[in-house]
PDB file of N, CA and C in Angstrom:
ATOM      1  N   UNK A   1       0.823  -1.200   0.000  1.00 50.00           N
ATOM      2  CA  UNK A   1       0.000   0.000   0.000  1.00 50.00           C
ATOM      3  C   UNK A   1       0.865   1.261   0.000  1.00 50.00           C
ATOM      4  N   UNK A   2       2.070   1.391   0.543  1.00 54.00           N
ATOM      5  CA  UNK A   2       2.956   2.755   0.486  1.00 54.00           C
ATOM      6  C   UNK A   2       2.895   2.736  -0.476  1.00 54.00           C
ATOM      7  N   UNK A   3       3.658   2.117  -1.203  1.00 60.00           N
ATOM      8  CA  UNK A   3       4.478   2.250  -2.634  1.00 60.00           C
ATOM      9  C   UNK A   3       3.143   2.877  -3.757  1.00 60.00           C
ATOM     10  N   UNK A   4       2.252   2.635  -3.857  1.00 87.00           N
ATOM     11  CA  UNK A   4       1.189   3.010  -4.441  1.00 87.00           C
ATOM     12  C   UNK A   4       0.648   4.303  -3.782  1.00 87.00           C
ATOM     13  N   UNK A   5       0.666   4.422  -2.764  1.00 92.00           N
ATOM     14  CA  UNK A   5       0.325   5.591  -1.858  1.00 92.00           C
ATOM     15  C   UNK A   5       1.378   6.928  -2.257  1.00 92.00           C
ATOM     16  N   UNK A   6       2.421   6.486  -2.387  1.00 93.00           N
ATOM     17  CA  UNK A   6       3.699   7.176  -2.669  1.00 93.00           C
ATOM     18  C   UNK A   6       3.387   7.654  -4.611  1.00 93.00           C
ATOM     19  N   UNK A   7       3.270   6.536  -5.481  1.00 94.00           N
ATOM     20  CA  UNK A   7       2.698   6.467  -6.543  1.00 94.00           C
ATOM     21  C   UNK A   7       2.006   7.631  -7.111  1.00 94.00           C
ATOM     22  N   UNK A   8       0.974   7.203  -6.406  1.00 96.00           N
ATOM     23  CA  UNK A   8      -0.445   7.796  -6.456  1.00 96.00           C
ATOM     24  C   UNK A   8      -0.362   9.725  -5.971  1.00 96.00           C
ATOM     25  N   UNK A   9       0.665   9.582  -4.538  1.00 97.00           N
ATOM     26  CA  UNK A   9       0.942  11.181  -4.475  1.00 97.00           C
ATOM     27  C   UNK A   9       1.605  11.943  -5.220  1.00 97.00           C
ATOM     28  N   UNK A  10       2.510  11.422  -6.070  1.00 96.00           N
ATOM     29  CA  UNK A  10       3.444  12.159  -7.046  1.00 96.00           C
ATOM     30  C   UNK A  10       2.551  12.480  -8.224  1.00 96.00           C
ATOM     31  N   UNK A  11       1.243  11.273  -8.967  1.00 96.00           N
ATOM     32  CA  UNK A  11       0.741  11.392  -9.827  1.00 96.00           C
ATOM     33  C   UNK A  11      -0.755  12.857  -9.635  1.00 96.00           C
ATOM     34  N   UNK A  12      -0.845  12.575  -8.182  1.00 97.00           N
ATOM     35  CA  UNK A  12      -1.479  13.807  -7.768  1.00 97.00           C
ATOM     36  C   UNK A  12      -0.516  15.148  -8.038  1.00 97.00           C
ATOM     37  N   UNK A  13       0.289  15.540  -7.304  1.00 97.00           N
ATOM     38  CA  UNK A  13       1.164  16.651  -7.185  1.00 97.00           C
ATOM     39  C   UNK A  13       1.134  17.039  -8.826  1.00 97.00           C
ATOM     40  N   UNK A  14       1.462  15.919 -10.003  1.00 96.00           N
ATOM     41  CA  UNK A  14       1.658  16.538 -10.911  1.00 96.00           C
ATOM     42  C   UNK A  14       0.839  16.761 -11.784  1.00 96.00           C
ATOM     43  N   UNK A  15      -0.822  16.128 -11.613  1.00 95.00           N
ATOM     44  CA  UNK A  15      -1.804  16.353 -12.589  1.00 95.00           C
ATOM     45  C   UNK A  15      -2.820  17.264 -11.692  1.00 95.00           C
ATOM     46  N   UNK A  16      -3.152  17.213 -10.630  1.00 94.00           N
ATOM     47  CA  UNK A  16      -4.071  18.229 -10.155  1.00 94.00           C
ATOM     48  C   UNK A  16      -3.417  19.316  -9.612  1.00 94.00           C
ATOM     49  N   UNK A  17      -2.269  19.409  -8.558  1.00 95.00           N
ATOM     50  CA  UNK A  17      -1.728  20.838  -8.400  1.00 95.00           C
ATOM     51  C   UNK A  17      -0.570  21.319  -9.136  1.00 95.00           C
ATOM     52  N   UNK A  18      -0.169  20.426 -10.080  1.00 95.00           N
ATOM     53  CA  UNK A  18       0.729  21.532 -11.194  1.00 95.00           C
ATOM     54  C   UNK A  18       2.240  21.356 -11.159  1.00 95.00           C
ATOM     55  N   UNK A  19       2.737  20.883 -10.228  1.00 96.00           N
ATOM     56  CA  UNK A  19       4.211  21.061  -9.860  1.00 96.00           C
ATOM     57  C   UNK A  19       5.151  20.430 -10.716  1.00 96.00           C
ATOM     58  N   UNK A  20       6.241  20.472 -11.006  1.00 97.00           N
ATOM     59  CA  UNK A  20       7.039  20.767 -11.730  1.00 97.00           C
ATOM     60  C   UNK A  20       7.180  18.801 -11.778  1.00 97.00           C
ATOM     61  N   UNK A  21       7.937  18.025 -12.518  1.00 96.00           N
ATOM     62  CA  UNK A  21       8.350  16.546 -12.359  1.00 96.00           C
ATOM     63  C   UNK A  21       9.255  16.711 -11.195  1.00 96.00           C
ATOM     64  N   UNK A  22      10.431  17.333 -10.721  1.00 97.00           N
ATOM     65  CA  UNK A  22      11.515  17.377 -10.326  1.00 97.00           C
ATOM     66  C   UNK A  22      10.959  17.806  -8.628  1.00 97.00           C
ATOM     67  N   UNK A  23       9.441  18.776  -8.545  1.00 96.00           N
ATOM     68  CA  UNK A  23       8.976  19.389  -7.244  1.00 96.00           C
ATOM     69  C   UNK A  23       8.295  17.843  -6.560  1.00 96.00           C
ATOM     70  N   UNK A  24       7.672  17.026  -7.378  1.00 97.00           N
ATOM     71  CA  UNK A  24       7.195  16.030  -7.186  1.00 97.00           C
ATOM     72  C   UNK A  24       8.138  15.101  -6.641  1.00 97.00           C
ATOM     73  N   UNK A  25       9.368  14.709  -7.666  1.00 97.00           N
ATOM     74  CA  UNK A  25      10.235  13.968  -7.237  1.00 97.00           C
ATOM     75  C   UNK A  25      10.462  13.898  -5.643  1.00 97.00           C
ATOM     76  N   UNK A  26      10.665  15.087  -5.653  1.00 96.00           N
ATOM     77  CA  UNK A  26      11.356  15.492  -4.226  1.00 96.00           C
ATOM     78  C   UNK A  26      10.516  15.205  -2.910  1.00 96.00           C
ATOM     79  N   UNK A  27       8.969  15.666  -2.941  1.00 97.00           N
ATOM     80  CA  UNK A  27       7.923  15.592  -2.122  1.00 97.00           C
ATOM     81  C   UNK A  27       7.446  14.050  -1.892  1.00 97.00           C
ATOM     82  N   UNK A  28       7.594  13.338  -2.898  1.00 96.00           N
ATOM     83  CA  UNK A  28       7.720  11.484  -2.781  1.00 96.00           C
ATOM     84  C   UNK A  28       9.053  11.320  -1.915  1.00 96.00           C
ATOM     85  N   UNK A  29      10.059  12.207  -2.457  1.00 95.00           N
ATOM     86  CA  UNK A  29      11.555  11.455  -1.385  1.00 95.00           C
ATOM     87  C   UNK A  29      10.851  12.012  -0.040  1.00 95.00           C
ATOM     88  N   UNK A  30      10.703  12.677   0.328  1.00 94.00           N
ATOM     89  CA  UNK A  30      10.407  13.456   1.497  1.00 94.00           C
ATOM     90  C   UNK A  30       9.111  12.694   2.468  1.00 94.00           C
ATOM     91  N   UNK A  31       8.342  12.192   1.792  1.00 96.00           N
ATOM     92  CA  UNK A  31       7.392  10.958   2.105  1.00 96.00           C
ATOM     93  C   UNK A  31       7.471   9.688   2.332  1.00 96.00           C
ATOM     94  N   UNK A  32       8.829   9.286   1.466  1.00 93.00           N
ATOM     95  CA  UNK A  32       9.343   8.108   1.771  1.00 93.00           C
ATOM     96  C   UNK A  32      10.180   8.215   2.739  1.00 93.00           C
ATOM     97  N   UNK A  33      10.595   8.939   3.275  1.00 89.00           N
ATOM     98  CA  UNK A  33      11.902   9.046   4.749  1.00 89.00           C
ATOM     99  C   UNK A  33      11.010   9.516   5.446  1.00 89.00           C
ATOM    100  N   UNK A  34       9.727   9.720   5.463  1.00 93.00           N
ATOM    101  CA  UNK A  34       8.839   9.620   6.414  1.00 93.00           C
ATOM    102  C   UNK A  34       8.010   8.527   6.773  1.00 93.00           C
ATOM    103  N   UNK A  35       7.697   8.050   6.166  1.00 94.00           N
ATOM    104  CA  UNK A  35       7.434   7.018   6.104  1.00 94.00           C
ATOM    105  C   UNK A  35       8.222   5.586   6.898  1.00 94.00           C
ATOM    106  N   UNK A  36       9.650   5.875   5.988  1.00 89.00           N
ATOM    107  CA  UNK A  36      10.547   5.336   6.754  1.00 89.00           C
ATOM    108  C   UNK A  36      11.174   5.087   8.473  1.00 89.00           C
ATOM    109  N   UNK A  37      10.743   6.494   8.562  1.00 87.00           N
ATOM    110  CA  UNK A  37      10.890   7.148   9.752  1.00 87.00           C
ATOM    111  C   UNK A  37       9.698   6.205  10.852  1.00 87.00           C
ATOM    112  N   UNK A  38       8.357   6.555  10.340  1.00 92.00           N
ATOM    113  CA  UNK A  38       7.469   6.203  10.917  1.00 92.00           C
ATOM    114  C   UNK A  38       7.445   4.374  11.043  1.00 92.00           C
ATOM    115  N   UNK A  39       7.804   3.626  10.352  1.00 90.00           N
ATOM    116  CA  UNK A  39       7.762   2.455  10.313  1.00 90.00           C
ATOM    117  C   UNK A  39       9.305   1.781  10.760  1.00 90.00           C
ATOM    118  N   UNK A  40      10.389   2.441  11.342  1.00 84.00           N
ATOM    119  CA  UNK A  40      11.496   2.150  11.947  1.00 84.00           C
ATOM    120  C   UNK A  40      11.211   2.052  13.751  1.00 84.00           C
ATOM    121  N   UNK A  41      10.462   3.420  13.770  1.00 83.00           N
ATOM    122  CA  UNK A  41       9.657   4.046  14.583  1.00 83.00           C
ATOM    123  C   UNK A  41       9.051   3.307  15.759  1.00 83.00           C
ATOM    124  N   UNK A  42       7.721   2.834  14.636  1.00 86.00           N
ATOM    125  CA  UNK A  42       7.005   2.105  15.621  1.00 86.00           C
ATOM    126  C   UNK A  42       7.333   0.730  15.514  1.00 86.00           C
ATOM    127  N   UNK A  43       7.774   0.211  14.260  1.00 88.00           N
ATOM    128  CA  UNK A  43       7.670  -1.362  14.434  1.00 88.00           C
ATOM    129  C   UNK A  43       6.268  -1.541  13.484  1.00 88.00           C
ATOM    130  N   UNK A  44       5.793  -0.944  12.783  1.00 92.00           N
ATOM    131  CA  UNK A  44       4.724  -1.162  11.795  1.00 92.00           C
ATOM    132  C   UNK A  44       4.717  -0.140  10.489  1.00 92.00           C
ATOM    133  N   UNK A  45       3.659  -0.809   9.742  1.00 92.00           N
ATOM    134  CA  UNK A  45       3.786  -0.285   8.728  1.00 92.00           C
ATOM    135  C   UNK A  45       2.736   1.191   8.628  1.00 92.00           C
ATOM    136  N   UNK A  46       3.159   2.031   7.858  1.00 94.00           N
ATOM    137  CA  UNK A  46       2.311   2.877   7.834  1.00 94.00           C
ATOM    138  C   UNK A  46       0.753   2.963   7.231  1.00 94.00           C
ATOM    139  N   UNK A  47      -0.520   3.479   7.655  1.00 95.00           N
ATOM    140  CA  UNK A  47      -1.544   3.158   7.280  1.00 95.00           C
ATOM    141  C   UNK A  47      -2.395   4.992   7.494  1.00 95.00           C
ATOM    142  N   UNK A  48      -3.065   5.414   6.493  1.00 96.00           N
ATOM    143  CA  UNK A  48      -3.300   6.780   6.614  1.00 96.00           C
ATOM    144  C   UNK A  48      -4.092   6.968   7.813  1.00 96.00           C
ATOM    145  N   UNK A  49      -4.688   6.098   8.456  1.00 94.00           N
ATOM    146  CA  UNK A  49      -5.150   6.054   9.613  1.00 94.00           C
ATOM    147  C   UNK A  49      -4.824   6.656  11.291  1.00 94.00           C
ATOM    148  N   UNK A  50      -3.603   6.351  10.777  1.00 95.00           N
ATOM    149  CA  UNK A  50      -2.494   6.379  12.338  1.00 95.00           C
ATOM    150  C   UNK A  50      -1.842   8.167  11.533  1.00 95.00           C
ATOM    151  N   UNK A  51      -1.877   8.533  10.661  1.00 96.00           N
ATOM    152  CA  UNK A  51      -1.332   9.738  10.688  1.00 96.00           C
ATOM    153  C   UNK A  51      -1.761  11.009  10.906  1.00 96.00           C
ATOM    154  N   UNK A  52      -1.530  10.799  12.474  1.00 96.00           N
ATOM    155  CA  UNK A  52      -2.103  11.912  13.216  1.00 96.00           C
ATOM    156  C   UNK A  52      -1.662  13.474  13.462  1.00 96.00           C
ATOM    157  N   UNK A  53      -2.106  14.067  14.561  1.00 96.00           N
ATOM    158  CA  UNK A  53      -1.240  15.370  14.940  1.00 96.00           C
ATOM    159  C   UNK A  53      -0.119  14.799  15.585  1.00 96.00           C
ATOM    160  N   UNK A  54      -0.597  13.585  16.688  1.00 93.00           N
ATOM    161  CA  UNK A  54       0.484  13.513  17.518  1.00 93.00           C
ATOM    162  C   UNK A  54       1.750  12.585  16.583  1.00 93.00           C
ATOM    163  N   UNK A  55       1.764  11.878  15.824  1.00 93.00           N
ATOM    164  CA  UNK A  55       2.522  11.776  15.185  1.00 93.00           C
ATOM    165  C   UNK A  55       3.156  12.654  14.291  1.00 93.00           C
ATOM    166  N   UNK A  56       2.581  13.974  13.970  1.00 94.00           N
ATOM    167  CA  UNK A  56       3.424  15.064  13.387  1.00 94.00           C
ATOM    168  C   UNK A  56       4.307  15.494  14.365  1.00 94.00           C
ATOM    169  N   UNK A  57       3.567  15.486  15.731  1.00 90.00           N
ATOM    170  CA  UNK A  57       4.320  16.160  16.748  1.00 90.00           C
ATOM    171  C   UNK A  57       5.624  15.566  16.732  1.00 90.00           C
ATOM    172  N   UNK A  58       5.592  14.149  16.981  1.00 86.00           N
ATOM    173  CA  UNK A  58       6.663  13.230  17.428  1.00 86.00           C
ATOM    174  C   UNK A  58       7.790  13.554  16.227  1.00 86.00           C
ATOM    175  N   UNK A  59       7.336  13.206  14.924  1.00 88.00           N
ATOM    176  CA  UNK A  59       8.042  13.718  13.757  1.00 88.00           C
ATOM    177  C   UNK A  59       8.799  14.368  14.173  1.00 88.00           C
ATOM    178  N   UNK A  60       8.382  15.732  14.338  1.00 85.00           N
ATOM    179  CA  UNK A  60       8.942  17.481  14.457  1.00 85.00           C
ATOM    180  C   UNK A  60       9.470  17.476  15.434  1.00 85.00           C
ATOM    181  N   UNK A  61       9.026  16.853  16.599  1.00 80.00           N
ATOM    182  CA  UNK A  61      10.159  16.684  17.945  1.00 80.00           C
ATOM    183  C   UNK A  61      11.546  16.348  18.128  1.00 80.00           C
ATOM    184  N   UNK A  62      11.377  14.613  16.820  1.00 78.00           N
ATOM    185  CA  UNK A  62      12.978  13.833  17.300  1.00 78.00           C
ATOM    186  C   UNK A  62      13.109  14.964  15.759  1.00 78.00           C
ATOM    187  N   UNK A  63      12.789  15.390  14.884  1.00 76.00           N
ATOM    188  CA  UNK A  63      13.648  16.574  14.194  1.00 76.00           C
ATOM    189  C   UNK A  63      14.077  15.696  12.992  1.00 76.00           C
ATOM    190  N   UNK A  64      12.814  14.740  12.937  1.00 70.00           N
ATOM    191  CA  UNK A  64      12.317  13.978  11.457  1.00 70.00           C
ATOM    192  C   UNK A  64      13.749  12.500  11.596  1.00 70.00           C
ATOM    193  N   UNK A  65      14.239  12.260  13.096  1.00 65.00           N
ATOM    194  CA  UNK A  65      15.070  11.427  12.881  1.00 65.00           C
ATOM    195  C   UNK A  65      14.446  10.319  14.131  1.00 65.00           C
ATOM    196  N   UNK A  66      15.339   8.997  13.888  1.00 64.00           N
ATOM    197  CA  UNK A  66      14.630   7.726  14.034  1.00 64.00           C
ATOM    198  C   UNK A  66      13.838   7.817  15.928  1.00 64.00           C
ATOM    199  N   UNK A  67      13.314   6.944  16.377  1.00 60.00           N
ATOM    200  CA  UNK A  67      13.015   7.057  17.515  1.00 60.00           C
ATOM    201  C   UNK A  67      13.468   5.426  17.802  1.00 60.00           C
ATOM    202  N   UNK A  68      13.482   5.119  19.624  1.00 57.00           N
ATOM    203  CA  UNK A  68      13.862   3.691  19.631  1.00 57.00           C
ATOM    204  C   UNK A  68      13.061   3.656  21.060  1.00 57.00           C
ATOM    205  N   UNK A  69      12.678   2.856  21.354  1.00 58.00           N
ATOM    206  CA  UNK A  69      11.377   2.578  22.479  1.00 58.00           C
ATOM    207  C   UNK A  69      12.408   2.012  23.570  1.00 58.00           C
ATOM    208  N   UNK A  70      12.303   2.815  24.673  1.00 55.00           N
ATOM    209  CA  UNK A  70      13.793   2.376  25.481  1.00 55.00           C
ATOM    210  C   UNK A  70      13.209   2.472  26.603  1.00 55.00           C
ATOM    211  N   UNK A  71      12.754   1.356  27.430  1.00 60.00           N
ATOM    212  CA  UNK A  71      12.110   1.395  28.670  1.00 60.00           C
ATOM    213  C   UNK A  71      10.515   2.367  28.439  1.00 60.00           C
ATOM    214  N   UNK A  72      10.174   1.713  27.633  1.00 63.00           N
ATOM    215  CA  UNK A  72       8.773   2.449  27.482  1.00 63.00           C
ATOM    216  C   UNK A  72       8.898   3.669  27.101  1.00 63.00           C
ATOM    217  N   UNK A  73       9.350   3.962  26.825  1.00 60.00           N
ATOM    218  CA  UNK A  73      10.135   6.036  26.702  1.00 60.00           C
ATOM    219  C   UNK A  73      10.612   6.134  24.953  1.00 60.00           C
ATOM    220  N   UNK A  74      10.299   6.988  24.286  1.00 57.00           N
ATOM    221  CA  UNK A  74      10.539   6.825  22.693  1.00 57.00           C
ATOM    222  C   UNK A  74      11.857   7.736  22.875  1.00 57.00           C
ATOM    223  N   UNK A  75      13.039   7.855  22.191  1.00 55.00           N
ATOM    224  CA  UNK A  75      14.007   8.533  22.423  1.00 55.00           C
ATOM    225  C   UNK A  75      14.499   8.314  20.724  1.00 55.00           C
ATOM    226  N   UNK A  76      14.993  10.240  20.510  1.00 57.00           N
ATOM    227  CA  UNK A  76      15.969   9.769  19.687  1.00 57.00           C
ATOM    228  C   UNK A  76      17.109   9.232  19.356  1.00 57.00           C
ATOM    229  N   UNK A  77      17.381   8.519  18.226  1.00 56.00           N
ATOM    230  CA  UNK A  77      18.591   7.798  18.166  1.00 56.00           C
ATOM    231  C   UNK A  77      19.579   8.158  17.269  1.00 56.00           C
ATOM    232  N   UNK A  78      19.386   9.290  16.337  1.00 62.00           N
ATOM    233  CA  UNK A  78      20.215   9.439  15.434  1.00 62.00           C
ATOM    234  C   UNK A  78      20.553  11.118  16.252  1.00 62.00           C
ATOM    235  N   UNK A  79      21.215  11.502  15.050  1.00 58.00           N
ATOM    236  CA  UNK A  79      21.360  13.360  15.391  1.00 58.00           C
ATOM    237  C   UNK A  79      20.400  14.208  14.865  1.00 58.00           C
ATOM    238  N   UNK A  80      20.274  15.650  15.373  1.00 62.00           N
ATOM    239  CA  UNK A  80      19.313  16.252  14.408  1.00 62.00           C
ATOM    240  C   UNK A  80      18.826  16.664  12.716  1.00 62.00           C
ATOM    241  N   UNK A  81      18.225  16.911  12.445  1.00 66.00           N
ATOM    242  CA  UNK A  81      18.030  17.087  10.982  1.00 66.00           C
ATOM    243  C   UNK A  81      18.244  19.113  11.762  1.00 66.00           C
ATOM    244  N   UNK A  82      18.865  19.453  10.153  1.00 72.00           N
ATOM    245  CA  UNK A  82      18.807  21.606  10.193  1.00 72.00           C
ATOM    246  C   UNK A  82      17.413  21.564  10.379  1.00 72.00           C
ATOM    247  N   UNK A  83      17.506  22.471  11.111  1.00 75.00           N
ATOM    248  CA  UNK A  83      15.623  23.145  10.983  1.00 75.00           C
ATOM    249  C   UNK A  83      15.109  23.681   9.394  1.00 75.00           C
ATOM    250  N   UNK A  84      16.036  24.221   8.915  1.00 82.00           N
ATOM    251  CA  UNK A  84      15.566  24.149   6.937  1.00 82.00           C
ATOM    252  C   UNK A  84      15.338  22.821   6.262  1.00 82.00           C
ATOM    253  N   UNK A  85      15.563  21.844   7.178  1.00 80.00           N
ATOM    254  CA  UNK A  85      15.323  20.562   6.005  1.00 80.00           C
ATOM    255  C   UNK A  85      13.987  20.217   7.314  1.00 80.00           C
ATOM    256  N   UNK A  86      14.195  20.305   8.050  1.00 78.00           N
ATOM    257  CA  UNK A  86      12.527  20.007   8.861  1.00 78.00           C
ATOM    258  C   UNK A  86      11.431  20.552   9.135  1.00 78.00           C
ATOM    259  N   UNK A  87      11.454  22.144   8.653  1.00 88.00           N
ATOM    260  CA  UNK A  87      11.021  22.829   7.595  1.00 88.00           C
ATOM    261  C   UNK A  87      10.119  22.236   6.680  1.00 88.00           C
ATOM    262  N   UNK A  88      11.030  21.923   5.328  1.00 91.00           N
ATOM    263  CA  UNK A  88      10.398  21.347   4.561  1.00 91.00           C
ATOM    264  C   UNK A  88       9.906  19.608   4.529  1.00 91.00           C
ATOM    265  N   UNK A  89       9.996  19.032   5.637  1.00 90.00           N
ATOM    266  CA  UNK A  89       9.442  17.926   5.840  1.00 90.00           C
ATOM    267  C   UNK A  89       8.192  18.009   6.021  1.00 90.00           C
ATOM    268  N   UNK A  90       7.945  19.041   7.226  1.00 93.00           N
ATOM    269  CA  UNK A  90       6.860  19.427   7.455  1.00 93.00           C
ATOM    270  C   UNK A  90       6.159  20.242   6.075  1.00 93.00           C
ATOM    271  N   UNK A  91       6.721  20.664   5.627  1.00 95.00           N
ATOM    272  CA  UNK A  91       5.633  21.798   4.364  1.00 95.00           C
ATOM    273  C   UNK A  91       4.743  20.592   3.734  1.00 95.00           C
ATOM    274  N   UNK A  92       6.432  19.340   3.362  1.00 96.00           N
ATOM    275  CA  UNK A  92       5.328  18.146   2.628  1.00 96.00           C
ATOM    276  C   UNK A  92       4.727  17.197   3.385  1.00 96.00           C
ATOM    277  N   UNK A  93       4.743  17.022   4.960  1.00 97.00           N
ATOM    278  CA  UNK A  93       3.609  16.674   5.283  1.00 97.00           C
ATOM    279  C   UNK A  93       2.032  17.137   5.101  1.00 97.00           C
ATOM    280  N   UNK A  94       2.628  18.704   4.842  1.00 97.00           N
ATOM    281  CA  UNK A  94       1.339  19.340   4.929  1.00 97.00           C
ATOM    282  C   UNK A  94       0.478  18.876   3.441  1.00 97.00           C
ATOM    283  N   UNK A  95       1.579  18.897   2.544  1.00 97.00           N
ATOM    284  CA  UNK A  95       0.854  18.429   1.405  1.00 97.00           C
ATOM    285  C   UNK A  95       0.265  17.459   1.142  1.00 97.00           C
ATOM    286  N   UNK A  96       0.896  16.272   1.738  1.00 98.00           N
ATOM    287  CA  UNK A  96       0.698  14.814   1.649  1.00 98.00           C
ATOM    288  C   UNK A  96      -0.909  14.602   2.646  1.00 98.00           C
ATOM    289  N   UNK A  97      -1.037  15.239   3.880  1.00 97.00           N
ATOM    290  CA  UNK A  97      -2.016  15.386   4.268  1.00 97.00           C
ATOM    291  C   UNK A  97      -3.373  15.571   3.697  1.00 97.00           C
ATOM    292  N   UNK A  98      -3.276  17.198   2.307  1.00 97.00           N
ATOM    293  CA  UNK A  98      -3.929  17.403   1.897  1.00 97.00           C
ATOM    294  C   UNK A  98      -4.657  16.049   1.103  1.00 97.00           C
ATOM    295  N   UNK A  99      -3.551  15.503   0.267  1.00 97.00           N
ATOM    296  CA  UNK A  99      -3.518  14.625  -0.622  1.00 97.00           C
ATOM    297  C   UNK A  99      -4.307  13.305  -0.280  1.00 97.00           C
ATOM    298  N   UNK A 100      -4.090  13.236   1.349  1.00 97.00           N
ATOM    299  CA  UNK A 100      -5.165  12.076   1.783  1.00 97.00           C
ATOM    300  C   UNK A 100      -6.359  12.478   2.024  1.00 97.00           C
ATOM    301  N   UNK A 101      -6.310  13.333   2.230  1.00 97.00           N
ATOM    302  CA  UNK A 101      -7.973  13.904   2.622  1.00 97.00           C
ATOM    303  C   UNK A 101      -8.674  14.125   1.603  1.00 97.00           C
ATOM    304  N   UNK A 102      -8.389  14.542   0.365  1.00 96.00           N
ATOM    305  CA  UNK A 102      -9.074  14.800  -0.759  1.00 96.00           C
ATOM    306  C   UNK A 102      -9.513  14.165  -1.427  1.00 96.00           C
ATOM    307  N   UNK A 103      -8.306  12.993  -1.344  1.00 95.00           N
ATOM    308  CA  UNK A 103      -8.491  11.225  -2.115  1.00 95.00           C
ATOM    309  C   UNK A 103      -9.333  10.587  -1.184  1.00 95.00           C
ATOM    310  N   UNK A 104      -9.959  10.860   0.126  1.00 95.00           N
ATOM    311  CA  UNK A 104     -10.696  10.075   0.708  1.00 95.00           C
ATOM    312  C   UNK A 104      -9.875   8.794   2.131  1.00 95.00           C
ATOM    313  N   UNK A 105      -8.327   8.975   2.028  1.00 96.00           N
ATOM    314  CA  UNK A 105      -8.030   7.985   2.998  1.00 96.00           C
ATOM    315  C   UNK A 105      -8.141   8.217   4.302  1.00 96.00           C
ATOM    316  N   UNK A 106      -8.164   9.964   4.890  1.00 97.00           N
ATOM    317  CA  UNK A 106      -8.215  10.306   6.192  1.00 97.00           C
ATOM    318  C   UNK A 106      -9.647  11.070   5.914  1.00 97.00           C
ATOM    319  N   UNK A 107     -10.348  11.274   7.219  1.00 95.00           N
ATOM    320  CA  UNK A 107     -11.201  12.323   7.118  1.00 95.00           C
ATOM    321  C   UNK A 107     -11.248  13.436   7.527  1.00 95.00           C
ATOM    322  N   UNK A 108     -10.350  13.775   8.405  1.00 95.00           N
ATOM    323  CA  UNK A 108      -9.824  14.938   9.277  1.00 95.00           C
ATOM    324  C   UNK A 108      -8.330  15.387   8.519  1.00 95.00           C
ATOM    325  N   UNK A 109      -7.758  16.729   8.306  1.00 95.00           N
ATOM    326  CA  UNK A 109      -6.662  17.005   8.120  1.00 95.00           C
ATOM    327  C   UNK A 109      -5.680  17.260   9.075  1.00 95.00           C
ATOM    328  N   UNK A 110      -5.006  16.369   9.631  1.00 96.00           N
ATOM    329  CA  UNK A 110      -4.198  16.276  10.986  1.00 96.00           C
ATOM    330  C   UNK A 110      -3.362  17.747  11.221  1.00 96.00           C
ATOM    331  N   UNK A 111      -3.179  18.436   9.958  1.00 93.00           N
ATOM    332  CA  UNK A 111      -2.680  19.528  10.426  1.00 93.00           C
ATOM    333  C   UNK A 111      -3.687  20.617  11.210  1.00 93.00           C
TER     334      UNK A 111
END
């Protein structure tokens, strides 16, 4: 289901809001290391369901880098991401958000 999810958002980005092949490219990489993120994370796979606020929060907290469940306690494990590249993690969450809500997979826009 990612990989099609991922698919499916790039083919959005570039036939209904316009963006360039190369703006798209980028907003799929940016989804997939989130993604990544999220499924290193918890130990599951991602499902538009679970993508909440508080999982934006958590995102934006460890600073878009891995988390590791350490005595019940989520902690980061890598170093920080610049605030200009987590920044734009967040811009394309915001998009990707849109992108589920419009297509019907969430019903609420977590942002």
């Amino acid at each position: 289901m990612v990989i099609s999810l991922l698919e499916l958002f790039g083919t959005y980005l570039l036939t209904r809001k316009g963006v360039s092949s190369l703006t798209a490219k980028n907003y799929v990489s940016d989804i997939r290391r989130f993604l990544s993120w999220f499924e290193t994370s918890f130990g599951k796979a991602f499902k538009p369901d679970v993508f909440t606020p508080d999982v934006i929060t958590l995102f934006q907290k460890a600073g878009g880098d891995k988390l590791a469940n350490v005595n019940g306690q989520l902690l980061v494990i890598n170093g920080q991401s610049s605030p200009r590249s987590l920044e734009r993690y967040l811009s394309t969450l915001r998009r990707f958000s849109e992108f589920l809500k419009e297509e019907g997979y969430i019903l609420d826009n977590p942002f």
